[in-house]
Short mmCIF file of C-alpha atoms and ligand atoms in Angstrom, two decimals:
data_model
loop_
_atom_site.label_atom_id
_atom_site.label_comp_id
_atom_site.label_asym_id
_atom_site.label_seq_id
_atom_site.Cartn_x
_atom_site.Cartn_y
_atom_site.Cartn_z
CA UNK A 1 -56.67 16.22 -54.51
CA UNK A 2 -54.42 13.24 -53.96
CA UNK A 3 -56.64 10.24 -54.62
CA UNK A 4 -54.57 7.98 -52.38
CA UNK A 5 -54.60 10.26 -49.35
CA UNK A 6 -55.39 8.16 -46.37
CA UNK A 7 -57.45 10.33 -44.10
CA UNK A 8 -60.86 8.70 -44.35
CA UNK A 9 -62.28 5.25 -43.88
CA UNK A 10 -64.52 5.58 -46.91
CA UNK A 11 -64.68 8.27 -49.53
CA UNK A 12 -67.16 8.17 -52.40
CA UNK A 13 -66.56 10.67 -55.13
CA UNK A 14 -69.23 11.32 -57.73
CA UNK A 15 -70.33 7.71 -57.47
CA UNK A 16 -72.82 6.95 -60.24
CA UNK A 17 -74.78 3.93 -61.41
CA UNK A 18 -77.13 3.85 -64.35
CA UNK A 19 -79.30 0.97 -65.45
CA UNK A 20 -81.26 0.35 -68.57
CA UNK A 21 -84.82 0.49 -67.35
CA UNK A 22 -86.72 -2.74 -66.82
CA UNK A 23 -89.98 -0.97 -67.39
CA UNK A 24 -91.26 1.57 -69.82
CA UNK A 25 -89.53 2.33 -73.05
CA UNK A 26 -86.92 -0.17 -74.10
CA UNK A 27 -83.48 1.31 -73.64
CA UNK A 28 -84.54 4.19 -71.39
CA UNK A 29 -81.98 4.85 -68.70
CA UNK A 30 -82.41 5.16 -64.96
CA UNK A 31 -79.64 6.91 -63.11
CA UNK A 32 -80.12 5.04 -59.85
CA UNK A 33 -77.25 6.86 -58.12
CA UNK A 34 -76.04 10.15 -59.52
CA UNK A 35 -72.71 11.69 -58.54
CA UNK A 36 -72.97 10.96 -54.83
CA UNK A 37 -70.17 12.25 -52.61
CA UNK A 38 -69.47 11.77 -48.92
CA UNK A 39 -66.82 10.55 -46.53
CA UNK A 40 -66.69 8.50 -43.39
CA UNK A 41 -63.87 9.55 -41.08
CA UNK A 42 -61.23 7.04 -40.06
CA UNK A 43 -60.69 8.66 -36.68
CA UNK A 44 -64.10 8.01 -35.13
CA UNK A 45 -66.60 5.28 -36.08
CA UNK A 46 -70.08 6.57 -36.85
CA UNK A 47 -73.48 5.49 -38.10
CA UNK A 48 -74.44 7.14 -41.37
CA UNK A 49 -78.01 6.51 -42.45
CA UNK A 50 -79.15 6.52 -46.06
CA UNK A 51 -82.85 7.35 -46.06
CA UNK A 52 -85.31 8.21 -48.81
CA UNK A 53 -88.37 6.89 -50.55
CA UNK A 54 -88.52 3.64 -52.47
CA UNK A 55 -86.42 3.68 -55.63
CA UNK A 56 -84.25 6.60 -54.52
CA UNK A 57 -81.05 4.54 -54.93
CA UNK A 58 -80.20 3.50 -51.37
CA UNK A 59 -79.64 -0.18 -52.12
CA UNK A 60 -77.73 0.59 -55.32
CA UNK A 61 -75.41 2.94 -53.43
CA UNK A 62 -74.95 0.39 -50.64
CA UNK A 63 -74.15 -2.35 -53.13
CA UNK A 64 -71.53 -0.22 -54.84
CA UNK A 65 -69.95 0.54 -51.47
CA UNK A 66 -69.83 -3.21 -50.72
CA UNK A 67 -68.22 -3.90 -54.09
CA UNK A 68 -71.21 -5.99 -55.18
CA UNK A 69 -71.94 -3.90 -58.26
CA UNK A 70 -69.59 -1.83 -60.35
CA UNK A 71 -70.06 1.93 -60.53
CA UNK A 72 -70.80 3.41 -63.97
CA UNK A 73 -68.66 6.40 -63.00
CA UNK A 74 -66.93 7.92 -60.01
CA UNK A 75 -64.64 6.52 -57.38
CA UNK A 76 -64.80 4.58 -54.16
CA UNK A 77 -61.82 4.86 -51.84
CA UNK A 78 -61.56 2.65 -48.82
CA UNK A 79 -58.73 3.39 -46.39
CA UNK A 80 -57.26 5.52 -49.15
CA UNK A 81 -57.28 2.77 -51.76
CA UNK A 82 -59.28 2.96 -54.96
CA UNK A 83 -61.53 -0.09 -54.72
CA UNK A 84 -62.85 0.26 -58.27
CA UNK A 85 -59.32 -0.30 -59.60
CA UNK A 86 -58.40 -3.09 -57.22
CA UNK A 87 -57.61 -6.51 -58.71
CA UNK A 88 -60.30 -9.11 -57.95
CA UNK A 89 -58.03 -11.24 -55.76
CA UNK A 90 -57.12 -8.28 -53.58
CA UNK A 91 -60.73 -7.25 -53.30
CA UNK A 92 -61.51 -10.68 -51.98
CA UNK A 93 -58.68 -10.90 -49.47
CA UNK A 94 -58.20 -7.25 -48.46
CA UNK A 95 -61.44 -5.36 -49.05
CA UNK A 96 -64.15 -7.99 -48.43
CA UNK A 97 -63.23 -8.83 -44.83
CA UNK A 98 -63.09 -5.11 -43.99
CA UNK A 99 -66.52 -4.22 -45.40
CA UNK A 100 -69.24 -6.66 -44.43
CA UNK A 101 -72.90 -6.74 -45.48
CA UNK A 102 -75.98 -7.32 -43.37
CA UNK A 103 -79.11 -8.05 -45.34
CA UNK A 104 -82.79 -7.40 -44.84
CA UNK A 105 -84.26 -10.84 -44.49
CA UNK A 106 -82.61 -13.10 -41.91
CA UNK A 107 -84.79 -16.02 -43.03
CA UNK A 108 -83.44 -15.77 -46.57
CA UNK A 109 -79.83 -15.54 -45.35
CA UNK A 110 -79.86 -19.00 -43.76
CA UNK A 111 -80.56 -22.29 -45.50
CA UNK A 112 -83.26 -24.04 -43.42
CA UNK A 113 -81.38 -27.34 -43.69
CA UNK A 114 -78.09 -26.10 -42.28
CA UNK A 115 -77.24 -25.45 -38.67
CA UNK A 116 -76.77 -21.73 -38.20
CA UNK A 117 -73.31 -21.88 -36.65
CA UNK A 118 -71.89 -23.38 -39.86
CA UNK A 119 -72.14 -19.92 -41.46
CA UNK A 120 -69.94 -18.45 -38.77
CA UNK A 121 -67.36 -21.22 -38.96
CA UNK A 122 -67.23 -20.93 -42.74
CA UNK A 123 -66.62 -17.20 -42.61
CA UNK A 124 -63.93 -17.65 -39.96
CA UNK A 125 -62.12 -20.31 -41.95
CA UNK A 126 -62.58 -18.76 -45.42
CA UNK A 127 -61.08 -15.48 -44.35
CA UNK A 128 -58.44 -17.25 -42.28
CA UNK A 129 -59.30 -15.29 -39.18
CA UNK A 130 -59.18 -18.62 -37.37
CA UNK A 131 -57.61 -22.02 -37.72
CA UNK A 132 -59.77 -25.02 -36.86
CA UNK A 133 -58.37 -25.06 -33.33
CA UNK A 134 -59.33 -21.46 -32.59
CA UNK A 135 -62.57 -21.26 -34.60
CA UNK A 136 -64.80 -21.99 -31.58
CA UNK A 137 -63.25 -19.09 -29.74
CA UNK A 138 -63.71 -16.67 -32.66
CA UNK A 139 -67.29 -17.75 -33.29
CA UNK A 140 -68.14 -17.44 -29.60
CA UNK A 141 -66.53 -13.98 -29.46
CA UNK A 142 -68.60 -12.74 -32.42
CA UNK A 143 -71.80 -14.18 -30.96
CA UNK A 144 -70.94 -12.55 -27.64
CA UNK A 145 -70.83 -9.17 -29.36
CA UNK A 146 -74.48 -9.57 -30.37
CA UNK A 147 -75.59 -10.83 -26.97
CA UNK A 148 -75.57 -14.56 -27.79
CA UNK A 149 -73.14 -17.41 -27.18
CA UNK A 150 -71.96 -20.46 -29.08
CA UNK A 151 -73.49 -22.63 -26.39
CA UNK A 152 -76.95 -21.16 -27.03
CA UNK A 153 -76.71 -21.38 -30.80
CA UNK A 154 -74.79 -24.56 -31.52
CA UNK A 155 -76.76 -27.27 -33.30
CA UNK A 156 -79.82 -25.09 -33.91
CA UNK A 157 -81.56 -24.79 -37.25
CA UNK A 158 -83.03 -21.47 -38.53
CA UNK A 159 -86.62 -22.52 -37.78
CA UNK A 160 -85.70 -23.03 -34.12
CA UNK A 161 -84.73 -19.36 -33.78
CA UNK A 162 -86.70 -16.13 -33.93
CA UNK A 163 -86.21 -13.49 -36.64
CA UNK A 164 -84.50 -11.27 -34.10
CA UNK A 165 -82.09 -14.02 -33.05
CA UNK A 166 -81.34 -14.87 -36.68
CA UNK A 167 -80.63 -11.24 -37.50
CA UNK A 168 -78.26 -11.12 -34.53
CA UNK A 169 -76.53 -14.23 -35.82
CA UNK A 170 -76.15 -12.72 -39.28
CA UNK A 171 -74.64 -9.64 -37.64
CA UNK A 172 -72.29 -11.93 -35.68
CA UNK A 173 -71.29 -13.57 -38.95
CA UNK A 174 -70.46 -10.14 -40.35
CA UNK A 175 -68.35 -9.38 -37.27
CA UNK A 176 -66.18 -12.50 -37.56
CA UNK A 177 -63.67 -10.76 -39.81
CA UNK A 178 -63.49 -7.72 -37.49
CA UNK A 179 -64.63 -5.37 -40.27
CA UNK A 180 -64.15 -1.62 -40.20
CA UNK A 181 -67.48 -0.98 -41.93
CA UNK A 182 -70.86 -2.72 -41.87
CA UNK A 183 -73.38 -1.95 -44.59
CA UNK A 184 -76.84 -2.89 -43.36
CA UNK A 185 -79.66 -2.64 -45.90
CA UNK A 186 -83.04 -2.45 -44.13
CA UNK A 187 -81.75 -4.76 -41.37
CA UNK A 188 -84.79 -4.37 -39.12
CA UNK A 189 -87.66 -4.03 -41.57
CA UNK A 190 -88.54 -7.74 -41.45
CA UNK A 191 -88.53 -7.85 -37.66
CA UNK A 192 -91.44 -7.36 -35.34
CA UNK A 193 -91.72 -3.84 -34.03
CA UNK A 194 -90.84 -5.06 -30.55
CA UNK A 195 -87.48 -6.42 -31.74
CA UNK A 196 -86.51 -3.55 -33.94
CA UNK A 197 -85.18 -1.25 -31.32
CA UNK A 198 -83.07 -3.98 -29.75
CA UNK A 199 -81.28 -4.56 -33.08
CA UNK A 200 -80.93 -0.81 -33.66
CA UNK A 201 -79.46 -0.53 -30.16
CA UNK A 202 -77.05 -3.28 -31.07
CA UNK A 203 -75.78 -1.16 -33.98
CA UNK A 204 -75.29 1.72 -31.62
CA UNK A 205 -73.20 -0.49 -29.39
CA UNK A 206 -71.23 -1.94 -32.29
CA UNK A 207 -70.41 1.57 -33.42
CA UNK A 208 -67.74 1.66 -30.72
CA UNK A 209 -65.73 -0.68 -32.96
CA UNK A 210 -66.79 -0.09 -36.55
CA UNK A 211 -68.70 2.34 -38.69
CA UNK A 212 -72.13 1.42 -39.99
CA UNK A 213 -73.98 2.51 -43.10
CA UNK A 214 -77.59 1.98 -42.13
CA UNK A 215 -80.07 1.94 -45.01
CA UNK A 216 -83.67 2.47 -44.03
CA UNK A 217 -87.14 3.67 -44.90
CA UNK A 218 -87.75 4.27 -41.27
CA UNK A 219 -86.98 7.83 -40.22
CA UNK A 220 -87.79 7.06 -36.61
CA UNK A 221 -85.00 4.48 -36.19
CA UNK A 222 -82.75 6.69 -38.35
CA UNK A 223 -83.31 9.54 -35.92
CA UNK A 224 -82.53 7.36 -32.99
CA UNK A 225 -79.54 5.45 -34.37
CA UNK A 226 -77.58 7.79 -36.61
CA UNK A 227 -74.82 10.29 -36.21
CA UNK A 228 -75.36 11.63 -39.71
CA UNK A 229 -78.12 11.17 -42.28
CA UNK A 230 -78.07 11.38 -46.06
CA UNK A 231 -81.50 11.92 -47.63
CA UNK A 232 -81.75 10.40 -51.08
CA UNK A 233 -84.11 11.47 -53.84
CA UNK A 234 -83.98 9.82 -57.25
CA UNK A 235 -80.29 9.08 -57.13
CA UNK A 236 -79.26 12.36 -55.56
CA UNK A 237 -78.27 13.03 -51.99
CA UNK A 238 -80.33 16.17 -51.36
CA UNK A 239 -79.42 16.78 -47.72
CA UNK A 240 -76.58 15.37 -45.64
CA UNK A 241 -75.38 16.22 -42.18
CA UNK A 242 -75.73 15.54 -38.47
CA UNK A 243 -79.01 13.83 -37.64
CA UNK A 244 -80.16 16.56 -35.26
CA UNK A 245 -79.78 19.10 -38.07
CA UNK A 246 -81.18 17.12 -41.00
CA UNK A 247 -84.10 15.48 -39.20
CA UNK A 248 -84.41 18.01 -36.39
CA UNK A 249 -84.59 21.13 -38.56
CA UNK A 250 -84.68 19.92 -42.17
CA UNK A 251 -83.98 22.53 -44.83
CA UNK A 252 -84.62 20.71 -48.10
CA UNK A 253 -88.35 20.78 -48.94
CA UNK A 254 -88.17 17.04 -49.65
CA UNK A 255 -86.72 16.29 -46.20
CA UNK A 256 -89.34 18.57 -44.67
CA UNK A 257 -92.08 16.71 -46.49
CA UNK A 258 -90.70 13.33 -45.43
CA UNK A 259 -90.45 14.44 -41.84
CA UNK A 260 -93.91 15.96 -41.68
CA UNK A 261 -95.59 13.02 -43.37
CA UNK A 262 -93.69 10.20 -41.73
CA UNK A 263 -91.94 10.85 -38.46
CA UNK A 264 -93.73 9.03 -35.72
CA UNK A 265 -93.20 9.82 -32.06
CA UNK A 266 -93.13 6.11 -31.26
CA UNK A 267 -89.85 4.74 -32.69
CA UNK A 268 -91.09 1.15 -32.66
CA UNK A 269 -93.92 1.86 -35.07
CA UNK A 270 -93.54 0.58 -38.59
CA UNK A 271 -93.32 3.47 -41.01
CA UNK A 272 -92.52 3.65 -44.68
CA UNK A 273 -91.17 6.59 -46.55
CA UNK A 274 -93.52 7.13 -49.40
CA UNK A 275 -94.24 10.51 -50.86
CA UNK A 276 -96.68 9.85 -53.69
CA UNK A 277 -95.69 10.77 -57.18
CA UNK A 278 -98.04 13.34 -58.59
CA UNK A 279 -99.98 12.49 -61.72
CA UNK A 280 -97.86 12.72 -64.82
CA UNK A 281 -94.64 12.76 -62.83
CA UNK A 282 -92.83 10.22 -64.96
CA UNK A 283 -89.34 9.34 -63.87
CA UNK A 284 -86.91 11.00 -66.22
CA UNK A 285 -83.47 11.46 -64.78
CA UNK A 286 -82.13 13.03 -67.94
CA UNK A 287 -84.57 15.89 -67.55
CA UNK A 288 -83.00 19.19 -66.64
CA UNK A 289 -83.56 20.91 -63.36
CA UNK A 290 -84.26 19.65 -59.89
CA UNK A 291 -85.69 16.14 -59.56
CA UNK A 292 -88.07 17.32 -56.89
CA UNK A 293 -89.40 20.30 -58.87
CA UNK A 294 -92.68 18.66 -59.90
CA UNK A 295 -93.54 17.82 -56.28
CA UNK A 296 -91.94 20.72 -54.46
CA UNK A 297 -94.25 23.09 -52.58
CA UNK A 298 -91.62 25.85 -52.80
CA UNK A 299 -90.63 25.40 -56.44
CA UNK A 300 -88.98 28.34 -58.20
CA UNK A 301 -88.77 28.97 -61.91
CA UNK A 302 -85.06 28.10 -61.95
CA UNK A 303 -85.78 24.67 -60.38
CA UNK A 304 -87.37 23.41 -63.60
CA UNK A 305 -84.41 24.45 -65.72
CA UNK A 306 -81.22 24.08 -63.72
CA UNK A 307 -79.97 21.31 -61.45
CA UNK A 308 -79.19 22.69 -57.98
CA UNK A 309 -75.69 22.60 -56.57
CA UNK A 310 -74.55 21.18 -53.27
CA UNK A 311 -74.37 24.05 -50.80
CA UNK A 312 -73.37 24.15 -47.14
CA UNK A 313 -76.06 25.75 -45.01
CA UNK A 314 -76.25 25.63 -41.22
CA UNK A 315 -73.83 22.74 -40.80
CA UNK A 316 -75.20 20.40 -43.46
CA UNK A 317 -75.13 19.96 -47.24
CA UNK A 318 -78.31 20.90 -49.11
CA UNK A 319 -78.90 20.50 -52.82
CA UNK A 320 -81.60 23.11 -53.40
CA UNK A 321 -82.01 26.45 -55.18
CA UNK A 322 -83.59 27.99 -52.11
CA UNK A 323 -80.07 28.02 -50.69
CA UNK A 324 -76.89 29.09 -52.42
CA UNK A 325 -76.35 31.15 -55.49
CA UNK A 326 -78.54 29.53 -58.20
CA UNK A 327 -76.19 30.79 -60.86
CA UNK A 328 -77.01 28.16 -63.38
CA UNK A 329 -74.02 25.85 -62.99
CA UNK A 330 -74.47 22.11 -62.99
CA UNK A 331 -74.42 20.51 -59.58
CA UNK A 332 -71.57 18.57 -58.08
CA UNK A 333 -68.91 21.25 -57.89
CA UNK A 334 -69.89 22.81 -54.59
CA UNK A 335 -68.14 22.37 -51.27
CA UNK A 336 -68.88 19.43 -48.98
CA UNK A 337 -69.31 19.21 -45.26
CA UNK A 338 -67.36 16.02 -44.81
N1 LIG B 401 -80.64 -4.27 -61.61
C1 LIG B 401 -81.39 -3.21 -61.95
N2 LIG B 401 -81.79 -3.02 -63.23
C2 LIG B 401 -82.52 -1.95 -63.60
N3 LIG B 401 -82.93 -0.99 -62.74
C3 LIG B 401 -82.56 -1.12 -61.45
C4 LIG B 401 -81.78 -2.24 -60.98
N4 LIG B 401 -81.57 -2.08 -59.65
C5 LIG B 401 -82.19 -0.93 -59.30
N5 LIG B 401 -82.79 -0.35 -60.39
C6 LIG B 401 -83.53 0.91 -60.39
O1 LIG B 401 -82.71 1.88 -59.75
C7 LIG B 401 -83.50 2.74 -58.94
C8 LIG B 401 -82.99 2.71 -57.52
O2 LIG B 401 -83.27 1.42 -56.96
P1 LIG B 401 -82.80 0.98 -55.51
O3 LIG B 401 -83.20 -0.43 -55.34
O4 LIG B 401 -81.37 1.33 -55.32
O5 LIG B 401 -83.70 1.93 -54.59
P2 LIG B 401 -83.97 1.87 -53.02
O6 LIG B 401 -83.83 3.27 -52.53
O7 LIG B 401 -83.12 0.84 -52.39
O8 LIG B 401 -85.49 1.45 -52.96
P3 LIG B 401 -86.27 0.60 -51.82
O9 LIG B 401 -86.48 1.57 -50.69
O10 LIG B 401 -87.54 0.21 -52.46
O11 LIG B 401 -85.41 -0.56 -51.42
C9 LIG B 401 -84.95 2.28 -59.11
O12 LIG B 401 -85.54 3.06 -60.11
C10 LIG B 401 -84.79 0.85 -59.56
O13 LIG B 401 -85.89 0.45 -60.35
MG1 LIG B 402 -83.52 -0.89 -51.28
#
C-alpha cells in the first residue's frame, strides 16, 4: 500500500501506545492502545465515536490522533501525510490548525481571570487566520457557528457563563482555524443532562463542515450522534462499523454486554460504561488470547489461547473467535471495513 496515498482524511494503521504501569509491579507494561486501525473518508465528513469502559484506551488514542502523545508503534496519516514523521514546525503550522481538540471540562479550559473572548482572538492571531483588523469578524463567525455572537460574549469572564455556554465557546475556539477534524474527549460529560443533547446536536450540525471523533462513555449520545462507532476494550477495537449495526444489533459479546447493561431509552440520562472486572481478572495485556475471555459469557477454548483476528461480518468489523476462521493466527492481518 502506498503510504502517501491521499484518499482519506485520517488513516491510523496499527497505532499502538504502551506505558509503564503507574500501579502494580514496577516496570509492568500497559498496552493502552494496541494496533488500532481505521480510516475517516475525505469525501464526506462523519462522526466516529470511540466508546468503551474506563481505561480501554479512548483518551490515549484520541491524544495520539491529535499529535499530543507519540505512538509507540504504527502510523498516523492525515490527508495522506505521515504525521509521526512530520517535523515539529510543520506539525505546528500545518497539522495543528487542521486537527483541533475539545476537552471535557470547560471550566478547566478557561482561566477565571481572563475574559473568554481572549482565547478566540489568540487562536485567530497565532494561527494567522486573521490579522488584527479582521479578527473580530473571524471570532464572531466562529461564535455564530455555535449559536453565540461576539456581542453576547465580549467582556465576560468564565464565572459569568454557564458550563454549556463555555463548552460552546471552547468549540468556537476550535473552529477558528477551520479544522477538518475535531477530536472531542468526553465533551458533554461535565454538563447538566439538560444541556448535553444541545451540545451533541451542535456536533451533528458541525459535521456538515468537518469530521468529529467523539469520545464517550455514554452509549445513548453515541447512538444518537454517530455515523460509525468503534468499541474499545483494553486497547483493542473489538467492533467497528455503522452505528445502527454496532449498537443496533451488536455482534461482539462485549458490545452486547455494554448495550444490555447500559443503553438507556432516555438519551439525556447520565450513564457510564462500566462492566465490572471479575475477581482475579488482573490486567495483563501481554497475556495470550482474547482480552475479554475472562468475562465473556460465550467464551470458547480457543479464546484463552489465541488472539482473535479482525473479521468483517454483516457490514462491520468484529474481533472475536465466534466469527471468522479461528485458525490461530495473530490478529491484525484481517480485512477492514473502512
Ligand atoms: N500517562 C500514562 N502513564 C501510564 N499509564 C497510562 C497513562 N495514560 C493512560 N494510561 C493507562 O492506559 C490505559 C488507557 O487509559 P485511557 O485514559 O486512554 O483510557 P480511557 O478509555 O480514556 O478511560 P476513561 O474512560 O476513564 O477516560 C489505562 O490502563 C491507563 O491507566
Ligand atoms: Mg478518557
